Amino acid sequence: MNDFIAGIPKAELHLHIEGTLEPELLLTLAERNKIQLPYKSESDVKKAYQFADLQSFLDIYYQGASVLIEEQDFYDLTWAYLCKAHQENLQHVEIFFDPQTHTSRDIKFEVVINGITAALKQAEKQYHISSCLILCFLRHLPEAEAFNTLNQALFYKDQIIAVGLDSSEKGNPPEKFVNVFEQARKAGFLTVAHAGEEGPADYIWQALNLLKVSRIDHGIRCDEDKSLMKKLATDQVPLTLCPLSNVKLRVFNTMAEHNFKKLLDANLCVTVNSDDPAYFGGYITANMQAIATSFNLNKQHIYQLTKNAFNASFAGEERKQVLLQSLHDYMSLHC
Ligand code: ADE
Ligand code: ZN
């Protein structure tokens, strides 16, 4: 089963590029840019990656992002991820980036996006990996700052497919961002939002009804509300689940306690993703293997998860058909 999962063509729909910063590159960039970090070695860094909840992770994650200064740094970060993606047979990736984490340190928006998109273009050429870029607003900051970010994003409209919402969820409900999301939709962006990761099921309703999202990122707390479960199943709203993240951030104590199988069995459109793999101990293959082991999944389950991801992606119709065909070809060969 592990080999089957490793080889199947895949799509990643929930990945923060800043969350792919591996300890080795973190230390290299800190030295290159003369940034002081409280770590001397990779093992110091790894020791610090013990989290009690989302906020304790975010504190370390934003500190890590402080080593990203030059366009080349954003390129190196993204390219390192795409090389891993290629090794794991990812055919399509949708990448979140958090411009405010960088513009707040006086790094220009253009530096961030130019570095990331140069690597995405290279991966398309060299590895035939298609990609979309999703700009996330930091929800712990005021809506006015999200508006500033949106205004900068308008200059890069053709390179950004959607806007999203991430960072500290509790106390920062989707309704706080209703105006900026409306403006973003008017400008032609699709929308997604982290909701129901640590926050209540009501935040998922808000993301759907107020932010008009195409997908819910995480959404695991939907099972606290029966009518929400029904709505998600009926409308087949995709959920981008991130199992290793949820265990590492103690949303669930163990993988066996994760509600993944409950959501799958309730006929929700679930997908499996890696969130911040450098911090949570594994990329997409490891996430799929972890749930396959914990829930005794078969090849048909893995096929369903992958098909869900291709269908839920923002790839164009033609590309989607190519992705689905590659999946069917793989299944014919291996089943
Ligand atoms: N930013 C990076 N990873 C995140 C997560 N899992 N939840 C919210 N914001 C994030
Ligand atoms: Zn996330």
GROMACS .gro file of C-alpha atoms and ligand atoms in nm:
model
  346
    1MET     CA    1   0.000   0.000   0.000
    2ASN     CA    2   0.282   0.243   0.081
    3ASP     CA    3   0.431   0.193  -0.266
    4PHE     CA    4   0.089   0.230  -0.427
    5ILE     CA    5   0.043   0.565  -0.246
    6ALA     CA    6   0.396   0.682  -0.330
    7GLY     CA    7   0.341   0.615  -0.700
    8ILE     CA    8  -0.013   0.739  -0.757
    9PRO     CA    9  -0.035   1.075  -0.939
   10LYS     CA   10  -0.140   1.336  -0.685
   11ALA     CA   11  -0.251   1.696  -0.630
   12GLU     CA   12  -0.177   1.911  -0.326
   13LEU     CA   13  -0.443   2.172  -0.239
   14HIS     CA   14  -0.335   2.288   0.106
   15LEU     CA   15   0.028   2.380   0.139
   16HIS     CA   16   0.181   2.695   0.291
   17ILE     CA   17   0.504   2.761   0.105
   18GLU     CA   18   0.655   2.916   0.420
   19GLY     CA   19   0.573   2.586   0.592
   20THR     CA   20   0.806   2.394   0.360
   21LEU     CA   21   1.117   2.564   0.501
   22GLU     CA   22   1.325   2.265   0.613
   23PRO     CA   23   1.573   2.314   0.900
   24GLU     CA   24   1.874   2.286   0.666
   25LEU     CA   25   1.755   2.565   0.436
   26LEU     CA   26   1.641   2.770   0.736
   27LEU     CA   27   1.996   2.769   0.876
   28THR     CA   28   2.153   2.831   0.533
   29LEU     CA   29   1.932   3.134   0.472
   30ALA     CA   30   1.983   3.266   0.827
   31GLU     CA   31   2.358   3.262   0.765
   32ARG     CA   32   2.330   3.404   0.412
   33ASN     CA   33   2.111   3.693   0.532
   34LYS     CA   34   2.275   3.739   0.874
   35ILE     CA   35   1.955   3.674   1.069
   36GLN     CA   36   1.992   3.565   1.432
   37LEU     CA   37   1.795   3.254   1.525
   38PRO     CA   38   1.784   3.076   1.863
   39TYR     CA   39   1.924   2.756   1.704
   40LYS     CA   40   2.281   2.638   1.642
   41SER     CA   41   2.211   2.313   1.460
   42GLU     CA   42   1.941   2.124   1.271
   43SER     CA   43   1.880   1.911   1.576
   44ASP     CA   44   1.817   2.228   1.786
   45VAL     CA   45   1.561   2.333   1.527
   46LYS     CA   46   1.390   1.994   1.528
   47LYS     CA   47   1.377   1.992   1.907
   48ALA     CA   48   1.188   2.323   1.899
   49TYR     CA   49   0.916   2.172   1.677
   50GLN     CA   50   0.695   2.051   1.962
   51PHE     CA   51   0.361   2.227   1.959
   52ALA     CA   52   0.079   2.255   2.210
   53ASP     CA   53  -0.168   2.414   1.967
   54LEU     CA   54  -0.194   2.627   1.652
   55GLN     CA   55  -0.063   2.946   1.816
   56SER     CA   56   0.250   2.782   1.958
   57PHE     CA   57   0.327   2.659   1.606
   58LEU     CA   58   0.257   2.996   1.442
   59ASP     CA   59   0.503   3.172   1.676
   60ILE     CA   60   0.785   2.944   1.556
   61TYR     CA   61   0.668   2.948   1.195
   62TYR     CA   62   0.671   3.329   1.171
   63GLN     CA   63   1.014   3.335   1.332
   64GLY     CA   64   1.135   3.087   1.067
   65ALA     CA   65   0.994   3.300   0.784
   66SER     CA   66   1.215   3.591   0.898
   67VAL     CA   67   1.514   3.439   0.710
   68LEU     CA   68   1.340   3.498   0.375
   69ILE     CA   69   1.466   3.830   0.242
   70GLU     CA   70   1.571   3.820  -0.126
   71GLU     CA   71   1.387   3.702  -0.436
   72GLN     CA   72   1.643   3.419  -0.457
   73ASP     CA   73   1.539   3.300  -0.108
   74PHE     CA   74   1.174   3.268  -0.214
   75TYR     CA   75   1.289   3.091  -0.529
   76ASP     CA   76   1.509   2.847  -0.336
   77LEU     CA   77   1.230   2.775  -0.087
   78THR     CA   78   0.974   2.707  -0.359
   79TRP     CA   79   1.213   2.511  -0.578
   80ALA     CA   80   1.310   2.284  -0.288
   81TYR     CA   81   0.942   2.208  -0.233
   82LEU     CA   82   0.879   2.142  -0.602
   83CYS     CA   83   1.170   1.896  -0.621
   84LYS     CA   84   1.007   1.702  -0.334
   85ALA     CA   85   0.671   1.730  -0.509
   86HIS     CA   86   0.823   1.579  -0.822
   87GLN     CA   87   0.973   1.290  -0.621
   88GLU     CA   88   0.627   1.222  -0.478
   89ASN     CA   89   0.461   1.225  -0.820
   90LEU     CA   90   0.260   1.540  -0.760
   91GLN     CA   91   0.114   1.651  -1.092
   92HIS     CA   92  -0.059   1.966  -0.968
   93VAL     CA   93   0.007   2.191  -0.667
   94GLU     CA   94  -0.188   2.484  -0.521
   95ILE     CA   95   0.036   2.690  -0.300
   96PHE     CA   96  -0.060   2.937  -0.026
   97PHE     CA   97   0.165   3.231   0.045
   98ASP     CA   98   0.134   3.490   0.322
   99PRO     CA   99   0.252   3.827   0.180
  100GLN     CA  100   0.186   4.010   0.509
  101THR     CA  101   0.443   3.794   0.690
  102HIS     CA  102   0.700   3.953   0.457
  103THR     CA  103   0.567   4.301   0.378
  104SER     CA  104   0.547   4.365   0.755
  105ARG     CA  105   0.929   4.320   0.754
  106ASP     CA  106   0.965   4.565   0.463
  107ILE     CA  107   1.013   4.291   0.205
  108LYS     CA  108   0.840   4.404  -0.115
  109PHE     CA  109   0.536   4.210  -0.241
  110GLU     CA  110   0.706   4.181  -0.582
  111VAL     CA  111   1.015   4.017  -0.428
  112VAL     CA  112   0.799   3.748  -0.271
  113ILE     CA  113   0.579   3.673  -0.571
  114ASN     CA  114   0.855   3.693  -0.831
  115GLY     CA  115   1.069   3.439  -0.644
  116ILE     CA  116   0.779   3.198  -0.599
  117THR     CA  117   0.644   3.223  -0.954
  118ALA     CA  118   0.989   3.182  -1.114
  119ALA     CA  119   1.019   2.844  -0.938
  120LEU     CA  120   0.663   2.745  -1.036
  121LYS     CA  121   0.742   2.821  -1.401
  122GLN     CA  122   1.061   2.616  -1.386
  123ALA     CA  123   0.868   2.319  -1.239
  124GLU     CA  124   0.610   2.340  -1.514
  125LYS     CA  125   0.887   2.333  -1.775
  126GLN     CA  126   1.114   2.073  -1.614
  127TYR     CA  127   0.868   1.845  -1.430
  128HIS     CA  128   0.533   1.922  -1.601
  129ILE     CA  129   0.385   2.013  -1.262
  130SER     CA  130   0.095   2.255  -1.305
  131SER     CA  131   0.030   2.503  -1.026
  132CYS     CA  132  -0.192   2.776  -0.885
  133LEU     CA  133  -0.102   3.041  -0.631
  134ILE     CA  134  -0.338   3.139  -0.346
  135LEU     CA  135  -0.277   3.455  -0.144
  136CYS     CA  136  -0.375   3.418   0.222
  137PHE     CA  137  -0.472   3.711   0.443
  138LEU     CA  138  -0.347   3.684   0.803
  139ARG     CA  139  -0.663   3.676   1.012
  140HIS     CA  140  -0.496   3.797   1.335
  141LEU     CA  141  -0.439   4.134   1.161
  142PRO     CA  142  -0.712   4.394   1.089
  143GLU     CA  143  -0.921   4.379   0.773
  144ALA     CA  144  -0.773   4.714   0.664
  145GLU     CA  145  -0.433   4.546   0.626
  146ALA     CA  146  -0.589   4.271   0.418
  147PHE     CA  147  -0.727   4.545   0.190
  148ASN     CA  148  -0.375   4.688   0.147
  149THR     CA  149  -0.252   4.342   0.052
  150LEU     CA  150  -0.538   4.290  -0.193
  151ASN     CA  151  -0.457   4.621  -0.360
  152GLN     CA  152  -0.100   4.506  -0.418
  153ALA     CA  153  -0.220   4.169  -0.544
  154LEU     CA  154  -0.425   4.337  -0.817
  155PHE     CA  155  -0.100   4.408  -1.005
  156TYR     CA  156  -0.040   4.029  -1.016
  157LYS     CA  157  -0.395   3.924  -1.092
  158ASP     CA  158  -0.289   3.684  -1.367
  159GLN     CA  159  -0.055   3.498  -1.129
  160ILE     CA  160  -0.294   3.452  -0.833
  161ILE     CA  161  -0.605   3.239  -0.868
  162ALA     CA  162  -0.765   3.284  -0.526
  163VAL     CA  163  -0.747   3.448  -0.187
  164GLY     CA  164  -0.758   3.255   0.140
  165LEU     CA  165  -0.755   3.313   0.515
  166ASP     CA  166  -0.504   3.168   0.760
  167SER     CA  167  -0.320   3.224   1.092
  168SER     CA  168  -0.478   3.231   1.442
  169GLU     CA  169  -0.834   3.111   1.399
  170LYS     CA  170  -0.993   3.140   1.744
  171GLY     CA  171  -1.137   3.488   1.795
  172ASN     CA  172  -1.079   3.583   1.429
  173PRO     CA  173  -1.397   3.462   1.254
  174PRO     CA  174  -1.447   3.476   0.877
  175GLU     CA  175  -1.706   3.755   0.924
  176LYS     CA  176  -1.417   3.989   1.015
  177PHE     CA  177  -1.308   3.970   0.647
  178VAL     CA  178  -1.641   3.984   0.467
  179ASN     CA  179  -1.569   4.316   0.292
  180VAL     CA  180  -1.223   4.233   0.165
  181PHE     CA  181  -1.341   3.895   0.036
  182GLU     CA  182  -1.629   4.063  -0.144
  183GLN     CA  183  -1.384   4.304  -0.307
  184ALA     CA  184  -1.156   4.013  -0.400
  185ARG     CA  185  -1.444   3.824  -0.563
  186LYS     CA  186  -1.543   4.137  -0.756
  187ALA     CA  187  -1.184   4.156  -0.883
  188GLY     CA  188  -1.218   3.798  -1.010
  189PHE     CA  189  -1.041   3.595  -0.743
  190LEU     CA  190  -1.182   3.264  -0.621
  191THR     CA  191  -1.198   3.225  -0.243
  192VAL     CA  192  -1.103   2.963   0.017
  193ALA     CA  193  -1.061   2.988   0.395
  194HIS     CA  194  -0.919   2.795   0.687
  195ALA     CA  195  -1.223   2.720   0.901
  196GLY     CA  196  -1.305   2.466   1.169
  197GLU     CA  197  -0.940   2.375   1.234
  198GLU     CA  198  -0.948   2.497   1.595
  199GLY     CA  199  -1.247   2.726   1.557
  200PRO     CA  200  -1.613   2.617   1.584
  201ALA     CA  201  -1.841   2.476   1.313
  202ASP     CA  202  -2.006   2.818   1.290
  203TYR     CA  203  -1.685   2.953   1.129
  204ILE     CA  204  -1.737   2.699   0.849
  205TRP     CA  205  -2.090   2.831   0.794
  206GLN     CA  206  -1.951   3.184   0.786
  207ALA     CA  207  -1.682   3.089   0.533
  208LEU     CA  208  -1.949   2.936   0.308
  209ASN     CA  209  -2.221   3.197   0.347
  210LEU     CA  210  -2.022   3.518   0.392
  211LEU     CA  211  -1.694   3.455   0.212
  212LYS     CA  212  -1.851   3.230  -0.058
  213VAL     CA  213  -1.559   2.992  -0.054
  214SER     CA  214  -1.507   2.717  -0.312
  215ARG     CA  215  -1.331   2.495  -0.055
  216ILE     CA  216  -1.286   2.475   0.321
  217ASP     CA  217  -0.930   2.435   0.449
  218HIS     CA  218  -0.933   2.178   0.733
  219GLY     CA  219  -1.302   2.193   0.830
  220ILE     CA  220  -1.265   1.900   1.069
  221ARG     CA  221  -1.497   2.048   1.330
  222CYS     CA  222  -1.790   2.024   1.087
  223ASP     CA  223  -1.894   1.703   1.261
  224GLU     CA  224  -2.019   1.908   1.556
  225ASP     CA  225  -2.312   2.029   1.345
  226LYS     CA  226  -2.541   1.776   1.174
  227SER     CA  227  -2.699   2.026   0.935
  228LEU     CA  228  -2.353   2.145   0.828
  229MET     CA  229  -2.247   1.786   0.757
  230LYS     CA  230  -2.556   1.750   0.542
  231LYS     CA  231  -2.485   2.071   0.352
  232LEU     CA  232  -2.119   1.975   0.288
  233ALA     CA  233  -2.223   1.633   0.161
  234THR     CA  234  -2.507   1.762  -0.059
  235ASP     CA  235  -2.300   2.039  -0.218
  236GLN     CA  236  -1.982   1.826  -0.222
  237VAL     CA  237  -1.784   2.118  -0.078
  238PRO     CA  238  -1.422   2.003  -0.080
  239LEU     CA  239  -1.240   1.985   0.256
  240THR     CA  240  -0.861   2.006   0.243
  241LEU     CA  241  -0.770   1.786   0.540
  242CYS     CA  242  -0.416   1.778   0.680
  243PRO     CA  243  -0.389   1.476   0.912
  244LEU     CA  244  -0.028   1.504   1.033
  245SER     CA  245  -0.082   1.874   1.103
  246ASN     CA  246  -0.389   1.799   1.316
  247VAL     CA  247  -0.201   1.551   1.531
  248LYS     CA  248   0.110   1.770   1.563
  249LEU     CA  249  -0.107   2.070   1.666
  250ARG     CA  250  -0.304   1.848   1.908
  251VAL     CA  251  -0.641   1.891   1.743
  252PHE     CA  252  -0.646   1.511   1.780
  253ASN     CA  253  -0.423   1.329   2.026
  254THR     CA  254  -0.346   1.043   1.790
  255MET     CA  255  -0.407   0.960   1.425
  256ALA     CA  256  -0.646   0.684   1.534
  257GLU     CA  257  -0.866   0.954   1.693
  258HIS     CA  258  -0.877   1.168   1.377
  259ASN     CA  259  -1.226   1.202   1.228
  260PHE     CA  260  -1.099   1.152   0.871
  261LYS     CA  261  -1.284   0.821   0.824
  262LYS     CA  262  -1.603   0.957   0.974
  263LEU     CA  263  -1.600   1.241   0.720
  264LEU     CA  264  -1.515   1.010   0.431
  265ASP     CA  265  -1.791   0.766   0.528
  266ALA     CA  266  -2.038   1.057   0.550
  267ASN     CA  267  -1.971   1.109   0.177
  268LEU     CA  268  -1.793   1.443   0.218
  269CYS     CA  269  -1.550   1.547  -0.056
  270VAL     CA  270  -1.233   1.501   0.149
  271THR     CA  271  -0.878   1.548   0.023
  272VAL     CA  272  -0.547   1.481   0.199
  273ASN     CA  273  -0.278   1.748   0.213
  274SER     CA  274   0.036   1.845   0.401
  275ASP     CA  275  -0.017   2.203   0.535
  276ASP     CA  276   0.333   2.284   0.670
  277PRO     CA  277   0.531   1.965   0.601
  278ALA     CA  278   0.870   2.090   0.725
  279TYR     CA  279   0.714   2.144   1.068
  280PHE     CA  280   0.471   1.853   1.086
  281GLY     CA  281   0.690   1.560   0.988
  282GLY     CA  282   0.581   1.468   0.639
  283TYR     CA  283   0.476   1.565   0.288
  284ILE     CA  284   0.166   1.443   0.107
  285THR     CA  285   0.275   1.082   0.066
  286ALA     CA  286   0.348   1.054   0.440
  287ASN     CA  287   0.008   1.206   0.518
  288MET     CA  288  -0.171   0.955   0.296
  289GLN     CA  289   0.034   0.665   0.430
  290ALA     CA  290  -0.042   0.768   0.790
  291ILE     CA  291  -0.418   0.767   0.737
  292ALA     CA  292  -0.404   0.452   0.524
  293THR     CA  293  -0.232   0.273   0.811
  294SER     CA  294  -0.455   0.413   1.085
  295PHE     CA  295  -0.781   0.349   0.900
  296ASN     CA  296  -0.686   0.041   0.705
  297LEU     CA  297  -0.762   0.210   0.372
  298ASN     CA  298  -0.765   0.017   0.044
  299LYS     CA  299  -0.663   0.121  -0.307
  300GLN     CA  300  -1.016   0.236  -0.387
  301HIS     CA  301  -1.007   0.482  -0.094
  302ILE     CA  302  -0.676   0.627  -0.214
  303TYR     CA  303  -0.815   0.654  -0.566
  304GLN     CA  304  -1.119   0.841  -0.431
  305LEU     CA  305  -0.903   1.086  -0.233
  306THR     CA  306  -0.687   1.158  -0.536
  307LYS     CA  307  -0.985   1.194  -0.768
  308ASN     CA  308  -1.146   1.433  -0.517
  309ALA     CA  309  -0.830   1.645  -0.517
  310PHE     CA  310  -0.810   1.664  -0.897
  311ASN     CA  311  -1.180   1.754  -0.921
  312ALA     CA  312  -1.157   2.010  -0.638
  313SER     CA  313  -0.849   2.177  -0.784
  314PHE     CA  314  -0.855   2.513  -0.959
  315ALA     CA  315  -0.685   2.366  -1.265
  316GLY     CA  316  -0.860   2.449  -1.593
  317GLU     CA  317  -1.099   2.193  -1.741
  318GLU     CA  318  -0.851   2.069  -1.999
  319ARG     CA  319  -0.576   2.017  -1.742
  320LYS     CA  320  -0.823   1.844  -1.508
  321GLN     CA  321  -0.904   1.591  -1.778
  322VAL     CA  322  -0.532   1.519  -1.826
  323LEU     CA  323  -0.490   1.474  -1.449
  324LEU     CA  324  -0.790   1.241  -1.424
  325GLN     CA  325  -0.666   1.041  -1.722
  326SER     CA  326  -0.326   0.992  -1.554
  327LEU     CA  327  -0.508   0.860  -1.248
  328HIS     CA  328  -0.717   0.619  -1.452
  329ASP     CA  329  -0.406   0.494  -1.633
  330TYR     CA  330  -0.234   0.434  -1.299
  331MET     CA  331  -0.534   0.245  -1.162
  332SER     CA  332  -0.554   0.026  -1.476
  333LEU     CA  333  -0.188  -0.066  -1.433
  334HIS     CA  334  -0.200  -0.131  -1.057
  335CYS     CA  335  -0.544  -0.278  -0.983
  336ADE     N1  336  -0.056   2.909   0.861
  336ADE     C1  337   0.027   2.808   0.831
  336ADE     N2  338  -0.026   2.692   0.869
  336ADE     C2  339  -0.147   2.719   0.923
  336ADE     C3  340  -0.250   2.641   0.979
  336ADE     N3  341  -0.242   2.508   0.990
  336ADE     N4  342  -0.359   2.705   1.025
  336ADE     C4  343  -0.369   2.836   1.017
  336ADE     N5  344  -0.275   2.914   0.965
  336ADE     C5  345  -0.164   2.856   0.918
  337ZN      ZN  346  -0.310   2.554   0.655
   0.00000   0.00000   0.00000
